[in-house]
CSV table of N, CA and C in Angstrom, one decimal:
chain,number,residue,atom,x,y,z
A,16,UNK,N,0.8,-1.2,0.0
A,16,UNK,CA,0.0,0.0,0.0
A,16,UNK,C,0.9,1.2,0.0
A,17,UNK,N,0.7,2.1,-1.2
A,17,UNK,CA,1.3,3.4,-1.3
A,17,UNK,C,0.8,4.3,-0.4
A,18,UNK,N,1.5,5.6,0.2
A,18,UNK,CA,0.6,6.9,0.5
A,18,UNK,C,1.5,7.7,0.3
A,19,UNK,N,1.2,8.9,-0.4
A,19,UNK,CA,2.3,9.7,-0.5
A,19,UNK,C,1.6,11.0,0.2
A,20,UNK,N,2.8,12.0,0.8
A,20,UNK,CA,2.1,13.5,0.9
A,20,UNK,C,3.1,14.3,0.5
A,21,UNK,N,2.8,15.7,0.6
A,21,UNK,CA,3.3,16.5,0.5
A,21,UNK,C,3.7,16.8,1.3
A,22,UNK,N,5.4,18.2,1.8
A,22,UNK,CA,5.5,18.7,2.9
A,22,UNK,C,6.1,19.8,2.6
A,23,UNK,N,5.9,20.7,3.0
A,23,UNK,CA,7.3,22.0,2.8
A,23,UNK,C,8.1,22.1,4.0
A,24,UNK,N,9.1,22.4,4.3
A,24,UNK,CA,9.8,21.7,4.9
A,24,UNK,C,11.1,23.3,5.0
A,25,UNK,N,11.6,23.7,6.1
A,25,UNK,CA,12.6,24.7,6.1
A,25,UNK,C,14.0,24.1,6.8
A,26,UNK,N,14.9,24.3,6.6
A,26,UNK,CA,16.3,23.4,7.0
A,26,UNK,C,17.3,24.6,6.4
A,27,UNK,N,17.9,25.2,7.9
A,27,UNK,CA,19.8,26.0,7.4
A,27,UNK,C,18.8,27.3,6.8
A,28,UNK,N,17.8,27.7,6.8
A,28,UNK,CA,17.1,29.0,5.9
A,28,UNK,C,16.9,28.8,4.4
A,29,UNK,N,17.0,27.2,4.2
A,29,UNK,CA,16.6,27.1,2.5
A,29,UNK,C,15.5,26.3,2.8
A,30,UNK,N,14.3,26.3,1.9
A,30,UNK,CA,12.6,26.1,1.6
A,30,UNK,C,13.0,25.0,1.1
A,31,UNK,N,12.4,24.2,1.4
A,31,UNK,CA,12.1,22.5,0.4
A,31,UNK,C,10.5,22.1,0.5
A,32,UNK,N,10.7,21.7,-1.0
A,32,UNK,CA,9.4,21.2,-1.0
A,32,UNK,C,9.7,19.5,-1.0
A,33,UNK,N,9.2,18.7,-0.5
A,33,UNK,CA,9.7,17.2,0.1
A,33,UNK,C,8.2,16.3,-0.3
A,34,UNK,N,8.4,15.2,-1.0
A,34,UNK,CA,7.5,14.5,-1.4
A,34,UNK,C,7.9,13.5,-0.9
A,35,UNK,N,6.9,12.6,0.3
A,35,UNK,CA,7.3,11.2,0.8
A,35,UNK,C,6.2,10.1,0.5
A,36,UNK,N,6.9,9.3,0.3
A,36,UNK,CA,6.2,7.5,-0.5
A,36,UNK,C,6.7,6.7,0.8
A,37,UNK,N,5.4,6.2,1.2
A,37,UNK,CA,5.3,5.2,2.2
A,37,UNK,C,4.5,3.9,2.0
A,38,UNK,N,5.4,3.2,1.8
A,38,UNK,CA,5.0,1.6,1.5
A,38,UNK,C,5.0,0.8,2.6
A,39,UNK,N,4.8,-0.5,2.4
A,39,UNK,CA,4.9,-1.6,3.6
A,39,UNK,C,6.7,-1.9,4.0
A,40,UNK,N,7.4,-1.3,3.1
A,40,UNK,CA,9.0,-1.7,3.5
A,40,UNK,C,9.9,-0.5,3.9
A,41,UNK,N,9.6,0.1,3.2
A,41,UNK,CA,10.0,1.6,3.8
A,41,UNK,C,9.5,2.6,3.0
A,42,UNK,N,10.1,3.8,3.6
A,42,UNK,CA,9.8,5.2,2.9
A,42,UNK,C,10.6,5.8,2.3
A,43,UNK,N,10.4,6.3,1.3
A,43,UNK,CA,11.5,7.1,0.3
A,43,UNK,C,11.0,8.5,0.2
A,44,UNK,N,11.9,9.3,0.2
A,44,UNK,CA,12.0,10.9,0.0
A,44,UNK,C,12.7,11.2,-0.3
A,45,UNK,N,12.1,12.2,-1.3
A,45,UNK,CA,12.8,13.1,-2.4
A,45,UNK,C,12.1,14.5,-2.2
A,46,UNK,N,13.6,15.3,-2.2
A,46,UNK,CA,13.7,16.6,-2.2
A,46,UNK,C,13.7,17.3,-2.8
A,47,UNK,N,13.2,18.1,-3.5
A,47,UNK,CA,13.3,18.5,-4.8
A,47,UNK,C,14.7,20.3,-4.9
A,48,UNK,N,15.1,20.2,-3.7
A,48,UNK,CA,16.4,21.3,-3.4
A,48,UNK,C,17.6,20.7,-4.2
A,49,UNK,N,17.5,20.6,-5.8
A,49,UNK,CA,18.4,20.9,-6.5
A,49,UNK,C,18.4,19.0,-6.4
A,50,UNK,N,17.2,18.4,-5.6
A,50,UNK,CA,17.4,17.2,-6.4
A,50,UNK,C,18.0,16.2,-5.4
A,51,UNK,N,17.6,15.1,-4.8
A,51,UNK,CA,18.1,14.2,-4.1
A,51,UNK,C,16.9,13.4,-3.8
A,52,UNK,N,17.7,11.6,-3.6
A,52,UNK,CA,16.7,10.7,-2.9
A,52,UNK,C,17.2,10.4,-1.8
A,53,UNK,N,16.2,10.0,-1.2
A,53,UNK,CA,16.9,8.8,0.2
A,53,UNK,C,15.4,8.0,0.1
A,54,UNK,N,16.4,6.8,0.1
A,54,UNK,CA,15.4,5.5,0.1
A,54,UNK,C,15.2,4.6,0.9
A,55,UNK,N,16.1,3.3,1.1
A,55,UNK,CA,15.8,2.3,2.3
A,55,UNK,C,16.8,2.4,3.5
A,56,UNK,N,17.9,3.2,2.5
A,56,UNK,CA,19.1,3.2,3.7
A,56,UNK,C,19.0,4.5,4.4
A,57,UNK,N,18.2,5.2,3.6
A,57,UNK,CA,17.8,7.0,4.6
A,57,UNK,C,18.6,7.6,3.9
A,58,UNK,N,20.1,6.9,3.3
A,58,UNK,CA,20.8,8.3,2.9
A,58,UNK,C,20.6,9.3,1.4
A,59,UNK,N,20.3,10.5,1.7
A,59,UNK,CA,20.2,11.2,0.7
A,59,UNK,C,21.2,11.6,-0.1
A,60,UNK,N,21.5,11.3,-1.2
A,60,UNK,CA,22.6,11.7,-2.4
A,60,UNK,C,22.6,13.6,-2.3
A,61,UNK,N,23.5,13.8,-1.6
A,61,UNK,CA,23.2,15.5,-1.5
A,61,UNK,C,23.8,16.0,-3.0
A,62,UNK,N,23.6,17.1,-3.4
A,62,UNK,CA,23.4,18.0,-4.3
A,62,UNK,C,24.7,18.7,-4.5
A,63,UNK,N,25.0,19.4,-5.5
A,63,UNK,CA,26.3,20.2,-5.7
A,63,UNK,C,26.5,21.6,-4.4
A,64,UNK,N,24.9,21.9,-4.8
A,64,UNK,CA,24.6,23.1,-4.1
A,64,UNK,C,25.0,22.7,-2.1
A,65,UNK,N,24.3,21.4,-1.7
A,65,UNK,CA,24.1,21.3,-0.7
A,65,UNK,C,25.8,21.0,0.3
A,66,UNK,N,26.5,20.6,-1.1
A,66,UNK,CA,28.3,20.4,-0.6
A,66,UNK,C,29.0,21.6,-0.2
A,67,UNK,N,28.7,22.5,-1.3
A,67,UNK,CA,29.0,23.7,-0.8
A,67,UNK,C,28.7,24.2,0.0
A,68,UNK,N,27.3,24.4,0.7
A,68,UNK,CA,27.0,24.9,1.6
A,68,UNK,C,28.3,24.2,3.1
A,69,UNK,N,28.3,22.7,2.8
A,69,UNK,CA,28.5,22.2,4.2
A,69,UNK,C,30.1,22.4,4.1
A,70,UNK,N,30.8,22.9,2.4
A,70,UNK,CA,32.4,23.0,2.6
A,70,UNK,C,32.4,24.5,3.3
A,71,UNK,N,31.4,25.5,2.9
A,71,UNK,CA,31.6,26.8,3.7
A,71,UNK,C,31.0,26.9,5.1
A,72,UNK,N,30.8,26.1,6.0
A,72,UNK,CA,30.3,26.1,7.3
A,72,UNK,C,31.6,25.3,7.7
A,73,UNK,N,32.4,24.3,7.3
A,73,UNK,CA,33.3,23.6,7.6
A,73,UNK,C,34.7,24.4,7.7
A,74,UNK,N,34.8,25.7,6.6
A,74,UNK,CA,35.8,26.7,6.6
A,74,UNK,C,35.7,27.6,7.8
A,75,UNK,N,34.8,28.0,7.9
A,75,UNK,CA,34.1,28.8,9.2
A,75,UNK,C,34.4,28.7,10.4
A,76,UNK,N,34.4,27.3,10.3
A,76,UNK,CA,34.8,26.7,11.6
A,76,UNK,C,35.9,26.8,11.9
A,77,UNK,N,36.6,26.1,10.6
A,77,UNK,CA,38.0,26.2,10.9
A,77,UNK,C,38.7,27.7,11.0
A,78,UNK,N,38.3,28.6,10.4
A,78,UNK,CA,38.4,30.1,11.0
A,78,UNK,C,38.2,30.5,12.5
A,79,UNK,N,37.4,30.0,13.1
A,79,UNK,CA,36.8,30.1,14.2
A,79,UNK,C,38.0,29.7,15.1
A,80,UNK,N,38.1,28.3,14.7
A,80,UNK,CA,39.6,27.7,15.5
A,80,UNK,C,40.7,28.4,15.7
A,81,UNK,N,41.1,28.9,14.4
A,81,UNK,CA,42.0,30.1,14.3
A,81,UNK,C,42.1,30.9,15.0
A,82,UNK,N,41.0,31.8,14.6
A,82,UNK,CA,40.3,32.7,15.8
A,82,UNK,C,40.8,32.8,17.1
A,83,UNK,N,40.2,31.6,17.6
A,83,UNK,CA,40.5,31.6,19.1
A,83,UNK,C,41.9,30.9,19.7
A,84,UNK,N,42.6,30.7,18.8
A,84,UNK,CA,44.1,30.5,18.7
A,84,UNK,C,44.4,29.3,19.8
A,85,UNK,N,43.5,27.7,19.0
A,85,UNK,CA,43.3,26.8,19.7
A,85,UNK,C,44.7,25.7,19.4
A,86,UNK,N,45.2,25.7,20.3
A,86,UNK,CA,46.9,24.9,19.8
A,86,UNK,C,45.8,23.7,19.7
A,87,UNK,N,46.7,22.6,18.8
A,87,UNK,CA,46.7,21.4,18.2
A,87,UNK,C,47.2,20.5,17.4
A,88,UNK,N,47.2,18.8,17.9
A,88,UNK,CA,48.0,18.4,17.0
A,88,UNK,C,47.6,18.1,15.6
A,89,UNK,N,46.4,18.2,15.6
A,89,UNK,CA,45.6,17.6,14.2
A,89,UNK,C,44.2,17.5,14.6
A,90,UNK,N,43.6,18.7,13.4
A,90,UNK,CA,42.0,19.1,13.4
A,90,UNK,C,41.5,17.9,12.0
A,91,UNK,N,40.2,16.8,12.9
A,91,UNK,CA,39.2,16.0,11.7
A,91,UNK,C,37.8,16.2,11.6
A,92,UNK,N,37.5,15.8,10.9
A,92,UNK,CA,36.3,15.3,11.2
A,92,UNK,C,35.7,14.2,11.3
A,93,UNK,N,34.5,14.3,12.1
A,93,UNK,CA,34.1,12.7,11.6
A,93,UNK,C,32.7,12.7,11.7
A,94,UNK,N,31.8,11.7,12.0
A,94,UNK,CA,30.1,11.2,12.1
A,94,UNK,C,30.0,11.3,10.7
A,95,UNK,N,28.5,11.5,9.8
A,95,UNK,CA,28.5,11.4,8.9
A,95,UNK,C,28.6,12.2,7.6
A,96,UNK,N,29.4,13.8,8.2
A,96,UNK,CA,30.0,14.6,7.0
A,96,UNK,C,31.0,13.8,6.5
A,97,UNK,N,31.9,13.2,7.3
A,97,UNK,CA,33.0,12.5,7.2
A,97,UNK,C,32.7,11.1,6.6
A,98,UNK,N,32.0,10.5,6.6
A,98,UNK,CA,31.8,9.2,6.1
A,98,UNK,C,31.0,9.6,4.8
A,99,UNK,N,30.4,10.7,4.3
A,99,UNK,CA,29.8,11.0,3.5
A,99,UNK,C,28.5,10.7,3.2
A,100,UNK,N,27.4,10.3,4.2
A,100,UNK,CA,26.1,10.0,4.2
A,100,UNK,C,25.7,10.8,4.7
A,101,UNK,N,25.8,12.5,5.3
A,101,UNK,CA,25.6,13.5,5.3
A,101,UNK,C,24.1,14.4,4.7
A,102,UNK,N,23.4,14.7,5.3
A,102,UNK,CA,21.8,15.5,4.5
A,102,UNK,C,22.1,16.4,4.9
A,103,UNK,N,21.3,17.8,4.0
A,103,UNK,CA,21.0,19.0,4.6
A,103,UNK,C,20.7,19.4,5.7
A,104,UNK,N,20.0,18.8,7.0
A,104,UNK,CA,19.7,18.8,8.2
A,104,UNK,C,21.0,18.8,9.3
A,105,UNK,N,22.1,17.8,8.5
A,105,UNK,CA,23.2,17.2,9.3
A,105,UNK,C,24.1,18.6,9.7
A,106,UNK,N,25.0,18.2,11.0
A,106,UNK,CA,25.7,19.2,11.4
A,106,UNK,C,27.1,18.1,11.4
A,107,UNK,N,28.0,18.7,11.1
A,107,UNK,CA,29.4,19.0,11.3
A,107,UNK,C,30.0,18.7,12.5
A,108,UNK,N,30.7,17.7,12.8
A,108,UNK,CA,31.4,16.8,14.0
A,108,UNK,C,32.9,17.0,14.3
A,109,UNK,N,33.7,17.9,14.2
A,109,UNK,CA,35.3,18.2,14.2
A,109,UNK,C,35.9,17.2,15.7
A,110,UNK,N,36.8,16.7,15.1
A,110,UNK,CA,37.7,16.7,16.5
A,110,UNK,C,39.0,17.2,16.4
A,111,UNK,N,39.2,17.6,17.8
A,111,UNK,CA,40.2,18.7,17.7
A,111,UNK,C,41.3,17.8,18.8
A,112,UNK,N,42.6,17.2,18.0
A,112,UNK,CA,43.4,16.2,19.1
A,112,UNK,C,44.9,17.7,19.4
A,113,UNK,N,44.9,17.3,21.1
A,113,UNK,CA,45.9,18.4,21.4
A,113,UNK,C,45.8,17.8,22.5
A,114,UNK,N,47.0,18.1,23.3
A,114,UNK,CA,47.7,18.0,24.4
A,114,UNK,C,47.1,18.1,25.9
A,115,UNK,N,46.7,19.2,25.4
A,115,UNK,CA,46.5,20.3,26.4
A,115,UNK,C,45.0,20.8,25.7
A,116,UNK,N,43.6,20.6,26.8
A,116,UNK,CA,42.3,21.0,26.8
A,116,UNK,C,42.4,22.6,26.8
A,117,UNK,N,42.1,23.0,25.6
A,117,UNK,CA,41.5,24.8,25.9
A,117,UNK,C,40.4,25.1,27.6
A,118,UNK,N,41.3,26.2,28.0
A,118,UNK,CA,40.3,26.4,29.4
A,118,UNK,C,38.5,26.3,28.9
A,119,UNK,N,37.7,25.9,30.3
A,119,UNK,CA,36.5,26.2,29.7
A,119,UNK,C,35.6,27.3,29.1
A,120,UNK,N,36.2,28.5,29.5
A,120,UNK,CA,35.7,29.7,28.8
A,120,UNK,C,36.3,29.3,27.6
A,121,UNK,N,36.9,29.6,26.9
A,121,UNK,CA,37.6,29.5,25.4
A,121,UNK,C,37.3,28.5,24.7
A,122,UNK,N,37.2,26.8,25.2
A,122,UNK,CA,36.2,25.9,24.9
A,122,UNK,C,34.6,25.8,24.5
A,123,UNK,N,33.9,26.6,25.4
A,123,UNK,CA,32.8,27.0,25.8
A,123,UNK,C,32.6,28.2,24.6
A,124,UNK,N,33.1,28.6,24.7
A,124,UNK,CA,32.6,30.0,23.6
A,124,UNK,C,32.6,29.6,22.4
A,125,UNK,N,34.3,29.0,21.5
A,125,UNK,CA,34.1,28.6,20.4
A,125,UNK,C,33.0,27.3,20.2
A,126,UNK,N,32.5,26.5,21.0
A,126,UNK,CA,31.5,25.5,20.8
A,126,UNK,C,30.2,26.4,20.4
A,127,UNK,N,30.1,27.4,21.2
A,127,UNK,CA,28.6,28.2,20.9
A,127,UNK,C,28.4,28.6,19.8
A,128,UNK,N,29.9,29.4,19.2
A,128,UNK,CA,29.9,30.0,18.0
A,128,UNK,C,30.0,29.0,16.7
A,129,UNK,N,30.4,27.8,16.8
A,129,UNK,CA,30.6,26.7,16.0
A,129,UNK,C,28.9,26.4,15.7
A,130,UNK,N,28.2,26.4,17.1
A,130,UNK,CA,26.8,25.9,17.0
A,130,UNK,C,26.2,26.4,15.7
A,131,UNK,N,26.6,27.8,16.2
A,131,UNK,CA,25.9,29.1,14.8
A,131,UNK,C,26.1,28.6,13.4
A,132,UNK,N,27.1,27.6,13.0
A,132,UNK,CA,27.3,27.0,11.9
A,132,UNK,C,27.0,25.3,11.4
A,133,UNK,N,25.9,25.4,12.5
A,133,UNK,CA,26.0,23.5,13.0
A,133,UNK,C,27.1,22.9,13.2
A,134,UNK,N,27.4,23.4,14.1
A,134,UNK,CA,28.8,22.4,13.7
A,134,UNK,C,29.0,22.0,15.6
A,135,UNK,N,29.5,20.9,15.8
A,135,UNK,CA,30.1,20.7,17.2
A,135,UNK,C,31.6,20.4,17.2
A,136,UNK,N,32.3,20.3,18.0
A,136,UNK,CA,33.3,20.5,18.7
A,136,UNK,C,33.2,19.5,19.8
A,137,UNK,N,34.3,18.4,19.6
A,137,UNK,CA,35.0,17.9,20.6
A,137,UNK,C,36.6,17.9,20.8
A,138,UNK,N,37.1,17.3,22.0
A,138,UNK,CA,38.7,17.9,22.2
A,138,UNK,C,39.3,16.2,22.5
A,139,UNK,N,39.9,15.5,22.3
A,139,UNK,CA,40.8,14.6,22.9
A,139,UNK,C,42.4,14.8,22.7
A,140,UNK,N,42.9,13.9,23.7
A,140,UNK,CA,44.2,13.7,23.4
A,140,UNK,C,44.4,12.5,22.8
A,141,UNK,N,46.0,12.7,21.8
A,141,UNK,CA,46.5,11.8,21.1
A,141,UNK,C,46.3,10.3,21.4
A,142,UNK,N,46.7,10.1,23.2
A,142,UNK,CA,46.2,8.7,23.4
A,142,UNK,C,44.9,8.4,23.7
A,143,UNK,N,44.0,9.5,24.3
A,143,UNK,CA,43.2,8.6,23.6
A,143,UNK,C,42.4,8.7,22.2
A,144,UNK,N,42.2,9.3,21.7
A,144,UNK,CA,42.5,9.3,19.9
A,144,UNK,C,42.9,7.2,19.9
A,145,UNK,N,44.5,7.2,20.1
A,145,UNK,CA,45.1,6.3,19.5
A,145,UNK,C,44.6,4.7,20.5
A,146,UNK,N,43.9,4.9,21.9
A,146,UNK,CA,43.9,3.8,22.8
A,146,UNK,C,42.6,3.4,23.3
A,147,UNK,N,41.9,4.6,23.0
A,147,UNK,CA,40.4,4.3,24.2
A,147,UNK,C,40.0,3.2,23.6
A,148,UNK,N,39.4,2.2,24.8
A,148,UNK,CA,38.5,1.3,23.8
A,148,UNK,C,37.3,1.4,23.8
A,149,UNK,N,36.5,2.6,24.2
A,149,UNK,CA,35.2,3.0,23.5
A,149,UNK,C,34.8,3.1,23.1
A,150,UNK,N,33.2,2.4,22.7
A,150,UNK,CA,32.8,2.5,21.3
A,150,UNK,C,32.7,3.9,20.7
A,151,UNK,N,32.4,4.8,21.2
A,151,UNK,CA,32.8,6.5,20.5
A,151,UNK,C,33.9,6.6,20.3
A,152,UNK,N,35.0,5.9,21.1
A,152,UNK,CA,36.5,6.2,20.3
A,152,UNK,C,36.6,5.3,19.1
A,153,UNK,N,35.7,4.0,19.3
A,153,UNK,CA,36.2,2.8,18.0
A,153,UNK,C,35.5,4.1,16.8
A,154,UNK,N,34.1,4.4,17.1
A,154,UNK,CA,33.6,4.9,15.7
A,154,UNK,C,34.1,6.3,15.6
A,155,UNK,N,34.9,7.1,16.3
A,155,UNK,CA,35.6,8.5,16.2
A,155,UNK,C,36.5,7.8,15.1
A,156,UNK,N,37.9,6.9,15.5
A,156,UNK,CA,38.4,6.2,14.9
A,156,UNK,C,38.4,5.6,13.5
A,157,UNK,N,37.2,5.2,13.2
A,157,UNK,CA,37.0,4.4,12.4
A,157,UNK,C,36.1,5.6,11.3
A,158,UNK,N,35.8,6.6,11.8
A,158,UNK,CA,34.9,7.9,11.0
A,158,UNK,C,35.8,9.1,10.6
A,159,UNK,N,37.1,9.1,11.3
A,159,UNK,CA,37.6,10.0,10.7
A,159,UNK,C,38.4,10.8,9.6
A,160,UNK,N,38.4,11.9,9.5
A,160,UNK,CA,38.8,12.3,8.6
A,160,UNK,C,40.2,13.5,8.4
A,161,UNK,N,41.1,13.4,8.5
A,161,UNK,CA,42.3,14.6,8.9
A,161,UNK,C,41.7,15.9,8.1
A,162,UNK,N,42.0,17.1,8.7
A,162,UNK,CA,41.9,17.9,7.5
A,162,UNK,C,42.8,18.8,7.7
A,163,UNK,N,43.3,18.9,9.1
A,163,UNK,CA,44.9,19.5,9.5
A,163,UNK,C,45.6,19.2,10.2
């Protein structure tokens, strides 16, 4: 049994108009913002347009870092900008490996201002980066992506 509806739908300050098909196995949606599906696996094939948006929120950030003149050994990313199953909805997951934890004010502030970009902000050090056996360290680990 098919049902489909309509939705308009607002995400980041861009309008979508969103058509969803609901069957007995799953649901598929399609966006019509320059074009994308997501079908059984949920992930949406994002758009030219929607890459750029998430490479200039991802610059931003790394400005921001700058900014606040955060020492480090090596800025990644990871969740699923970084694995590349990523939607227009999704926010931006950085980890920031260093030594030494930025005090909480300076932590605290650039997190807020990262927010303003969707983006979050975590901090580890190198061991554990290289040792926890965490499942957030296995899948930090296993998700990341260097970019400095």
């Amino acid at each position: 049994m098919k049902k489909s509806q309509n939705l308009m739908c607002k995400h980041n300050d861009f309008s979508f108009f969103h058509k969803s098909t609901v069957n007995s196995n799953y649901i598929s949606h399609y966006c019509c913002f320059k074009g994308g599906w997501m079908g059984m696996t949920g992930i949406c094939h994002v758009s030219d347009a929607v890459v750029k948006v998430f490479e200039e929120r991802m610059q931003k950030v790394l400005a921001l870092i700058a900014e606040y003149n955060i020492e480090y050994e090596e800025i990644g990313v990871f969740g699923s900008y970084a694995r590349g199953d990523y939607k227009i909805t999704s926010d931006i997951d950085f980890c920031i490996i260093t030594e030494n934890r930025p005090g909480r004010r300076v932590s605290g502030s650039l997190r807020e201002d990262a927010e303003l970009e969707r983006a979050d902000i975590i901090y580890v050090t190198r061991d554990y980066f290289n040792s926890n056996p965490s499942v957030f360290a296995e899948n930090l680990r296993k998700d990341y992506k260097r970019l400095l």
